[in-house]
PDB file of C-alpha atoms in Angstrom:
ATOM      1  CA  MET A   1     109.772  72.894 118.717  1.00  0.00           C
ATOM      2  CA  ILE A   2     112.519  74.234 120.949  1.00  0.00           C
ATOM      3  CA  PHE A   3     113.595  76.666 118.235  1.00  0.00           C
ATOM      4  CA  GLN A   4     110.064  78.059 117.969  1.00  0.00           C
ATOM      5  CA  ILE A   5     110.003  78.605 121.736  1.00  0.00           C
ATOM      6  CA  LEU A   6     113.338  80.434 121.563  1.00  0.00           C
ATOM      7  CA  LYS A   7     112.105  82.506 118.621  1.00  0.00           C
ATOM      8  CA  ILE A   8     108.925  83.461 120.492  1.00  0.00           C
ATOM      9  CA  LYS A   9     110.984  84.383 123.554  1.00  0.00           C
ATOM     10  CA  LYS A  10     113.264  86.557 121.409  1.00  0.00           C
ATOM     11  CA  MET A  11     110.259  88.196 119.731  1.00  0.00           C
ATOM     12  CA  ALA A  12     108.629  88.934 123.091  1.00  0.00           C
ATOM     13  CA  SER A  13     111.771  90.529 124.506  1.00  0.00           C
ATOM     14  CA  GLU A  14     112.285  92.557 121.320  1.00  0.00           C
ATOM     15  CA  ALA A  15     108.660  93.714 121.379  1.00  0.00           C
ATOM     16  CA  THR A  16     108.974  94.953 124.953  1.00  0.00           C
ATOM     17  CA  ASP A  17     112.365  96.611 124.362  1.00  0.00           C
ATOM     18  CA  ASN A  18     111.651  98.327 121.045  1.00  0.00           C
ATOM     19  CA  PRO A  19     108.098  97.902 119.694  1.00  0.00           C
ATOM     20  CA  GLY A  20     108.785 100.004 116.596  1.00  0.00           C
ATOM     21  CA  LYS A  21     111.700  97.826 115.524  1.00  0.00           C
ATOM     22  CA  PHE A  22     109.701  94.683 116.240  1.00  0.00           C
ATOM     23  CA  THR A  23     106.733  95.878 114.176  1.00  0.00           C
ATOM     24  CA  SER A  24     108.879  96.952 111.237  1.00  0.00           C
ATOM     25  CA  GLY A  25     110.662  93.590 111.358  1.00  0.00           C
ATOM     26  CA  GLN A  26     107.360  91.739 111.218  1.00  0.00           C
ATOM     27  CA  ILE A  27     106.186  93.860 108.280  1.00  0.00           C
ATOM     28  CA  ARG A  28     109.483  93.263 106.472  1.00  0.00           C
ATOM     29  CA  GLU A  29     109.092  89.488 106.909  1.00  0.00           C
ATOM     30  CA  LEU A  30     105.515  89.604 105.612  1.00  0.00           C
ATOM     31  CA  PHE A  31     106.441  91.811 102.648  1.00  0.00           C
ATOM     32  CA  VAL A  32     109.406  89.645 101.629  1.00  0.00           C
ATOM     33  CA  SER A  33     107.463  86.400 102.028  1.00  0.00           C
ATOM     34  CA  MET A  34     104.749  87.741  99.700  1.00  0.00           C
ATOM     35  CA  LEU A  35     107.349  88.522  97.024  1.00  0.00           C
ATOM     36  CA  ILE A  36     109.340  85.274  96.996  1.00  0.00           C
ATOM     37  CA  ALA A  37     107.136  83.290  94.565  1.00  0.00           C
ATOM     38  CA  PRO A  38     106.716  86.124  92.011  1.00  0.00           C
ATOM     39  CA  LEU A  39     110.440  86.852  92.243  1.00  0.00           C
ATOM     40  CA  LEU A  40     111.330  83.243  91.424  1.00  0.00           C
ATOM     41  CA  PHE A  41     108.901  83.229  88.485  1.00  0.00           C
ATOM     42  CA  VAL A  42     110.311  86.479  87.067  1.00  0.00           C
ATOM     43  CA  LEU A  43     113.866  85.233  87.542  1.00  0.00           C
ATOM     44  CA  PHE A  44     112.974  82.053  85.644  1.00  0.00           C
ATOM     45  CA  LEU A  45     111.498  84.133  82.795  1.00  0.00           C
ATOM     46  CA  PHE A  46     114.619  86.311  82.676  1.00  0.00           C
ATOM     47  CA  VAL A  47     116.833  83.245  82.378  1.00  0.00           C
ATOM     48  CA  ILE A  48     114.672  81.794  79.587  1.00  0.00           C
ATOM     49  CA  PHE A  49     114.537  85.112  77.704  1.00  0.00           C
ATOM     50  CA  PHE A  50     118.301  85.548  78.091  1.00  0.00           C
ATOM     51  CA  ILE A  51     119.093  82.035  76.887  1.00  0.00           C
ATOM     52  CA  LEU A  52     116.795  82.349  73.875  1.00  0.00           C
ATOM     53  CA  GLY A  53     117.837  85.903  73.036  1.00  0.00           C
ATOM     54  CA  PHE A  54     121.576  86.055  73.622  1.00  0.00           C
ATOM     55  CA  THR A  55     123.020  82.527  73.386  1.00  0.00           C
ATOM     56  CA  THR A  56     123.163  79.820  70.781  1.00  0.00           C
ATOM     57  CA  LEU A  57     121.499  77.302  73.073  1.00  0.00           C
ATOM     58  CA  LEU A  58     118.060  76.082  71.995  1.00  0.00           C
ATOM     59  CA  GLY A  59     118.344  77.387  68.447  1.00  0.00           C
ATOM     60  CA  GLY A  60     120.423  80.515  68.557  1.00  0.00           C
ATOM     61  CA  PRO A  61     119.822  84.151  69.411  1.00  0.00           C
ATOM     62  CA  PHE A  62     116.343  85.333  68.505  1.00  0.00           C
ATOM     63  CA  LEU A  63     115.614  89.020  68.148  1.00  0.00           C
ATOM     64  CA  PHE A  64     112.099  88.581  69.583  1.00  0.00           C
ATOM     65  CA  PHE A  65     113.454  87.252  72.883  1.00  0.00           C
ATOM     66  CA  LYS A  66     116.068  90.010  73.079  1.00  0.00           C
ATOM     67  CA  PHE A  67     113.201  92.471  72.794  1.00  0.00           C
ATOM     68  CA  LEU A  68     111.174  90.611  75.437  1.00  0.00           C
ATOM     69  CA  PHE A  69     114.196  90.500  77.738  1.00  0.00           C
ATOM     70  CA  TRP A  70     114.828  94.249  77.629  1.00  0.00           C
ATOM     71  CA  ILE A  71     111.146  95.225  77.843  1.00  0.00           C
ATOM     72  CA  SER A  72     110.597  92.907  80.812  1.00  0.00           C
ATOM     73  CA  PHE A  73     113.823  94.148  82.409  1.00  0.00           C
ATOM     74  CA  ILE A  74     112.632  97.760  82.245  1.00  0.00           C
ATOM     75  CA  ILE A  75     109.182  96.818  83.563  1.00  0.00           C
ATOM     76  CA  VAL A  76     110.640  94.806  86.455  1.00  0.00           C
ATOM     77  CA  LEU A  77     113.006  97.633  87.410  1.00  0.00           C
ATOM     78  CA  SER A  78     110.134 100.110  87.531  1.00  0.00           C
ATOM     79  CA  ILE A  79     107.974  97.707  89.565  1.00  0.00           C
ATOM     80  CA  PHE A  80     110.913  97.100  91.914  1.00  0.00           C
ATOM     81  CA  TYR A  81     111.318 100.856  92.404  1.00  0.00           C
ATOM     82  CA  PHE A  82     107.629 101.259  93.257  1.00  0.00           C
ATOM     83  CA  LEU A  83     107.734  98.293  95.650  1.00  0.00           C
ATOM     84  CA  ILE A  84     110.649  99.872  97.488  1.00  0.00           C
ATOM     85  CA  LYS A  85     108.725 103.152  97.774  1.00  0.00           C
ATOM     86  CA  ILE A  86     105.613 101.315  99.019  1.00  0.00           C
ATOM     87  CA  TYR A  87     107.718  99.430 101.568  1.00  0.00           C
ATOM     88  CA  GLN A  88     109.284 102.673 102.823  1.00  0.00           C
ATOM     89  CA  LEU A  89     105.826 104.248 103.108  1.00  0.00           C
ATOM     90  CA  ILE A  90     104.492 101.279 105.072  1.00  0.00           C
ATOM     91  CA  ARG A  91     107.525 101.378 107.380  1.00  0.00           C
ATOM     92  CA  SER A  92     107.139 105.087 108.071  1.00  0.00           C
ATOM     93  CA  LEU A  93     103.397 104.742 108.710  1.00  0.00           C
ATOM     94  CA  THR A  94     103.989 101.812 111.039  1.00  0.00           C
ATOM     95  CA  LYS A  95     106.744 103.623 112.888  1.00  0.00           C
ATOM     96  CA  GLY A  96     104.527 106.695 113.298  1.00  0.00           C
ATOM     97  CA  ALA A  97     101.613 104.607 114.536  1.00  0.00           C
ATOM     98  CA  VAL A  98     103.767 102.749 117.059  1.00  0.00           C
ATOM     99  CA  GLU A  99     105.377 105.950 118.345  1.00  0.00           C
ATOM    100  CA  SER A 100     102.023 107.711 118.711  1.00  0.00           C
ATOM    101  CA  THR A 101     100.612 104.687 120.536  1.00  0.00           C
ATOM    102  CA  LEU A 102     103.548 104.598 122.922  1.00  0.00           C
ATOM    103  CA  LYS A 103     103.186 108.301 123.757  1.00  0.00           C
ATOM    104  CA  VAL A 104      99.673 107.846 125.082  1.00  0.00           C
ATOM    105  CA  GLU A 105      99.605 108.248 128.841  1.00  0.00           C
ATOM    106  CA  SER A 106      97.436 105.920 130.841  1.00  0.00           C
ATOM    107  CA  LYS A 107      95.248 107.360 133.573  1.00  0.00           C
ATOM    108  CA  ILE A 108      94.264 105.585 136.730  1.00  0.00           C
ATOM    109  CA  ILE A 109      90.591 105.901 137.424  1.00  0.00           C
ATOM    110  CA  GLU A 110      89.673 105.564 141.092  1.00  0.00           C
TER     111      GLU A 110
END
């Protein structure tokens, strides 16, 4: 409980000091947390494909699993590249939105 209070205090001070950095940090945490489960699943598949395709464990090297390993490796690399580009686009859009919001001048109506 005390650690959550300290984390909230740190987040509040960071949000007041640099809202753009705070927002991009929150988006990064959300983006990474959405990718943890698929990343573990793909890593598990890579290990299985590698073991079945390149080692003598579980029956020896099979050509089919070598093929699956390299095809999935190429697909995952291309998906990873597109995810990085999407993340950079989201960061730039967020940074632009925060900066344009901060530049708005408030007017006092009397």
